[in-house]
Coordinates of C-alpha atoms in Angstrom, one line a residue:
M1 CA -69.4 -16.3 0.8
A2 CA -71.7 -19.6 0.8
A3 CA -72.3 -18.5 -3.2
R4 CA -68.7 -19.2 -3.7
L5 CA -68.8 -22.9 -2.2
E6 CA -69.4 -25.9 -4.1
H7 CA -70.6 -29.0 -2.1
R8 CA -68.5 -31.6 -3.0
L9 CA -71.2 -34.9 -2.9
Y10 CA -68.8 -37.8 -4.5
L11 CA -66.6 -37.5 -1.4
S12 CA -68.7 -40.0 0.8
E13 CA -70.5 -42.7 -0.1
S14 CA -73.2 -42.2 -2.2
T15 CA -76.4 -43.4 -0.2
P16 CA -80.2 -41.8 -0.1
H17 CA -79.3 -40.8 2.8
T18 CA -76.1 -39.0 2.0
L19 CA -77.0 -37.0 -0.9
R20 CA -80.5 -35.7 1.1
D21 CA -78.2 -34.5 3.6
G22 CA -76.0 -33.0 1.5
C23 CA -78.4 -31.4 -0.8
A24 CA -79.9 -30.1 2.8
L25 CA -77.1 -28.3 3.6
A26 CA -76.3 -26.5 -0.1
V27 CA -79.8 -25.4 0.1
R28 CA -79.7 -24.3 4.0
R29 CA -76.6 -22.3 3.5
G30 CA -77.2 -21.2 0.2
L31 CA -74.5 -22.6 -1.6
S32 CA -74.0 -22.0 -5.3
S33 CA -74.0 -25.8 -6.3
V34 CA -73.4 -29.2 -5.1
V35 CA -70.7 -31.4 -7.5
A36 CA -72.3 -35.0 -7.8
L37 CA -71.2 -38.4 -10.1
P38 CA -73.4 -38.7 -13.2
G39 CA -75.1 -42.1 -11.8
D40 CA -76.1 -39.6 -8.6
V41 CA -77.7 -36.7 -10.7
P42 CA -81.5 -38.4 -10.8
A43 CA -81.8 -38.3 -7.2
V44 CA -79.6 -34.9 -6.6
G45 CA -81.8 -33.2 -9.0
L46 CA -85.2 -34.0 -7.2
H47 CA -83.6 -32.5 -4.3
L48 CA -82.4 -29.8 -5.9
A49 CA -85.5 -29.0 -7.8
G50 CA -87.2 -25.5 -7.5
T51 CA -84.2 -24.1 -5.8
S52 CA -81.6 -21.9 -6.4
V53 CA -78.3 -24.3 -6.2
G54 CA -77.1 -25.7 -9.0
L55 CA -76.0 -29.4 -10.0
V56 CA -72.7 -30.3 -11.7
T57 CA -71.3 -33.4 -13.1
I58 CA -68.8 -34.9 -15.6
P59 CA -70.3 -36.6 -18.0
G60 CA -68.1 -39.8 -18.3
W61 CA -67.4 -39.8 -14.5
S62 CA -66.8 -43.1 -12.7
K63 CA -67.3 -43.7 -8.5
G64 CA -63.2 -44.5 -8.8
G65 CA -62.9 -41.1 -9.8
D66 CA -61.2 -42.1 -13.5
V67 CA -63.5 -40.7 -16.3
E68 CA -64.0 -42.0 -19.6
P69 CA -62.8 -40.6 -22.9
L70 CA -65.9 -40.0 -25.0
T71 CA -66.1 -38.8 -28.9
P72 CA -67.7 -35.3 -29.1
R73 CA -70.4 -37.1 -30.2
E74 CA -70.9 -39.1 -27.2
L75 CA -70.3 -36.2 -25.0
I76 CA -73.2 -34.4 -26.4
A77 CA -76.2 -37.3 -25.8
E78 CA -74.2 -38.0 -22.5
S79 CA -74.3 -33.9 -21.4
R80 CA -78.3 -33.7 -22.9
R81 CA -79.2 -36.7 -20.8
L82 CA -77.9 -35.7 -17.7
A83 CA -79.2 -32.3 -18.5
A84 CA -82.6 -34.1 -18.9
E85 CA -82.5 -35.4 -15.4
G86 CA -81.7 -32.5 -14.0
A87 CA -77.2 -31.4 -14.5
N88 CA -77.4 -27.8 -15.3
E89 CA -73.9 -27.7 -15.5
V90 CA -71.2 -29.9 -17.1
G91 CA -67.5 -30.1 -17.0
V92 CA -64.9 -31.5 -19.8
L93 CA -62.0 -32.8 -18.0
A94 CA -58.3 -31.7 -19.7
T95 CA -55.8 -33.4 -18.1
V96 CA -51.6 -33.1 -19.3
G97 CA -52.0 -36.7 -20.9
R98 CA -55.2 -35.6 -23.5
L99 CA -53.6 -32.2 -23.9
R100 CA -50.4 -33.7 -25.2
A101 CA -52.1 -35.6 -26.9
D102 CA -55.3 -34.9 -28.0
G103 CA -53.7 -31.4 -28.6
W104 CA -55.1 -27.9 -26.8
R105 CA -56.9 -26.9 -30.3
R106 CA -59.1 -30.2 -30.6
L107 CA -60.4 -29.6 -26.4
A108 CA -60.7 -26.2 -27.7
D109 CA -62.6 -26.8 -30.5
D110 CA -64.8 -30.1 -28.2
T111 CA -65.1 -27.8 -25.6
S112 CA -66.9 -25.3 -28.4
V113 CA -69.3 -28.0 -29.7
L114 CA -70.5 -28.9 -26.9
V115 CA -71.6 -25.4 -25.4
E116 CA -73.6 -24.4 -28.8
A117 CA -75.3 -27.9 -28.2
M118 CA -76.0 -27.3 -24.5
R119 CA -77.0 -23.7 -24.7
A120 CA -80.1 -24.8 -26.3
C121 CA -80.8 -26.6 -23.2
G122 CA -79.8 -23.9 -20.8
V123 CA -76.6 -26.2 -19.1
R124 CA -73.7 -24.5 -18.5
V125 CA -70.2 -26.0 -19.5
R126 CA -67.0 -25.7 -17.6
V127 CA -63.1 -27.5 -18.3
V128 CA -61.7 -29.3 -15.3
L129 CA -57.8 -28.2 -16.0
D130 CA -55.7 -30.1 -14.3
T131 CA -52.7 -28.0 -13.8
D132 CA -50.2 -29.9 -12.5
G133 CA -47.5 -30.9 -14.9
L134 CA -48.0 -28.0 -17.2
T135 CA -45.3 -25.5 -17.8
A136 CA -46.0 -21.4 -17.2
A137 CA -46.3 -21.5 -21.1
E138 CA -48.7 -24.5 -21.7
T139 CA -51.3 -22.9 -18.8
V140 CA -51.6 -19.8 -20.5
A141 CA -52.0 -21.7 -24.3
V142 CA -54.5 -23.4 -22.4
C143 CA -56.3 -21.2 -20.9
E144 CA -56.3 -18.9 -24.0
R145 CA -57.8 -21.7 -25.8
L146 CA -60.2 -22.1 -23.3
G147 CA -60.9 -18.9 -22.8
A148 CA -62.3 -18.3 -26.2
T149 CA -64.3 -21.5 -26.3
G150 CA -67.9 -19.8 -24.9
A151 CA -67.1 -22.0 -21.7
W152 CA -68.8 -20.5 -18.3
L153 CA -65.7 -21.2 -15.8
L154 CA -62.0 -22.4 -16.1
Q155 CA -61.4 -24.8 -12.8
G156 CA -57.7 -24.7 -12.5
G157 CA -55.4 -26.8 -10.1
S158 CA -54.1 -30.3 -9.2
W159 CA -56.1 -32.6 -7.3
A160 CA -53.5 -36.0 -7.6
G161 CA -50.2 -34.2 -7.5
R162 CA -48.5 -31.6 -5.5
R163 CA -50.3 -28.4 -4.4
T164 CA -50.5 -25.8 -6.9
G165 CA -49.5 -22.1 -5.9
L166 CA -51.0 -18.8 -5.8
S167 CA -48.7 -17.9 -8.9
C168 CA -50.6 -20.2 -11.1
I169 CA -54.1 -18.5 -9.9
Q170 CA -52.6 -15.4 -11.0
L171 CA -51.5 -16.3 -14.1
M172 CA -54.5 -17.9 -15.3
R173 CA -57.1 -15.0 -14.2
A174 CA -54.7 -12.9 -15.9
V175 CA -55.0 -14.8 -19.6
L176 CA -58.3 -15.5 -19.1
P177 CA -61.2 -13.4 -20.0
A178 CA -63.1 -11.2 -17.6
G179 CA -66.2 -13.0 -17.9
T180 CA -64.9 -16.2 -17.7
R181 CA -65.3 -17.6 -14.0
L182 CA -62.3 -19.4 -12.6
K183 CA -62.3 -22.1 -9.4
W184 CA -59.7 -23.7 -7.9
T185 CA -59.9 -27.4 -7.3
F186 CA -57.8 -27.9 -4.3
P187 CA -59.7 -27.4 -1.1
V188 CA -59.6 -24.2 0.8
R189 CA -58.4 -24.7 4.2
S190 CA -59.5 -21.6 6.0
L191 CA -61.2 -18.7 5.8
D192 CA -58.0 -16.0 5.3
S193 CA -56.8 -18.0 2.4
M194 CA -60.4 -18.1 0.0
M195 CA -60.3 -14.2 0.7
I196 CA -57.0 -14.2 0.1
C197 CA -58.1 -15.7 -3.4
V198 CA -61.1 -14.2 -4.0
A199 CA -58.9 -11.0 -4.4
E200 CA -57.1 -13.0 -6.7
G201 CA -59.9 -13.2 -9.2
V202 CA -61.0 -16.8 -7.6
D203 CA -64.8 -17.3 -7.9
L204 CA -65.8 -20.5 -6.6
F205 CA -64.0 -23.0 -4.4
N206 CA -63.9 -26.8 -2.7
G207 CA -63.8 -27.2 0.7
D208 CA -65.6 -27.4 3.9
P209 CA -68.8 -25.5 3.6
A210 CA -70.1 -26.1 7.4
S211 CA -66.5 -25.4 8.9
L212 CA -65.6 -22.2 6.5
L213 CA -69.2 -20.3 7.2
T214 CA -68.8 -21.0 10.5
E215 CA -65.9 -19.1 11.2
A216 CA -67.2 -16.4 8.8
E217 CA -70.5 -15.9 11.2
R218 CA -67.9 -15.6 14.0
R219 CA -65.8 -13.1 12.7
I220 CA -68.4 -11.2 11.3
T221 CA -69.8 -10.4 14.9
A222 CA -66.6 -8.5 15.4
S223 CA -66.0 -6.6 12.4
P224 CA -67.3 -7.1 8.3
L225 CA -65.0 -9.7 5.8
V226 CA -62.9 -7.4 4.1
V227 CA -61.1 -9.0 0.9
P228 CA -57.7 -7.7 0.8
L229 CA -56.1 -5.4 -1.8
R230 CA -55.0 -7.8 -5.4
G231 CA -51.7 -8.5 -5.9
V232 CA -49.8 -7.8 -1.8
D233 CA -47.0 -9.8 -1.3
Y234 CA -48.4 -12.1 1.2

């Protein structure tokens, strides 16, 4: 379960103390990755050096939460700089506004170019897709194109709008290639919800690692954790 969780270091004020403690938690509990602002990558990279915990960031991301639009050349240059500072995964943000202004094909083309450029650096690429405001047909079209770019993971869901339902998770998983990982943006709040999403094909989650793992440890003292059958009416 720990290997399915990412620790969001950007939620609290970035100080040497909070960054150190956040990385220590991720390493101690065996989390998949930490997610950090670009400005914090050098410090976080030092804390995670030599560990199995990944370091994820988004080029152009600022403390206010906005992501600066970058040209493909700027995106590659910034990604290479972040990789040199310790990031081993970079994200491309895909909002409804960008999708409708620039088009799905351009986003897919830019992502494909970035994937190829980062492969030489040993850095993976994910696409962070804000599904809030997308119709089911638009979600299918976007996921089909993004699934063919070589991006290792597609992160779906909404971080600013309404909570996206299980049906959207199921739709994305059905469209994405089997080898493309899926992460859900909205923080999972209970172990039961997490297990249901695992059954539906979600690979990585946001959430409170300490509380979720404490609950998992409590439960396994009585019986093993069991993922429910996929497609069951919950």
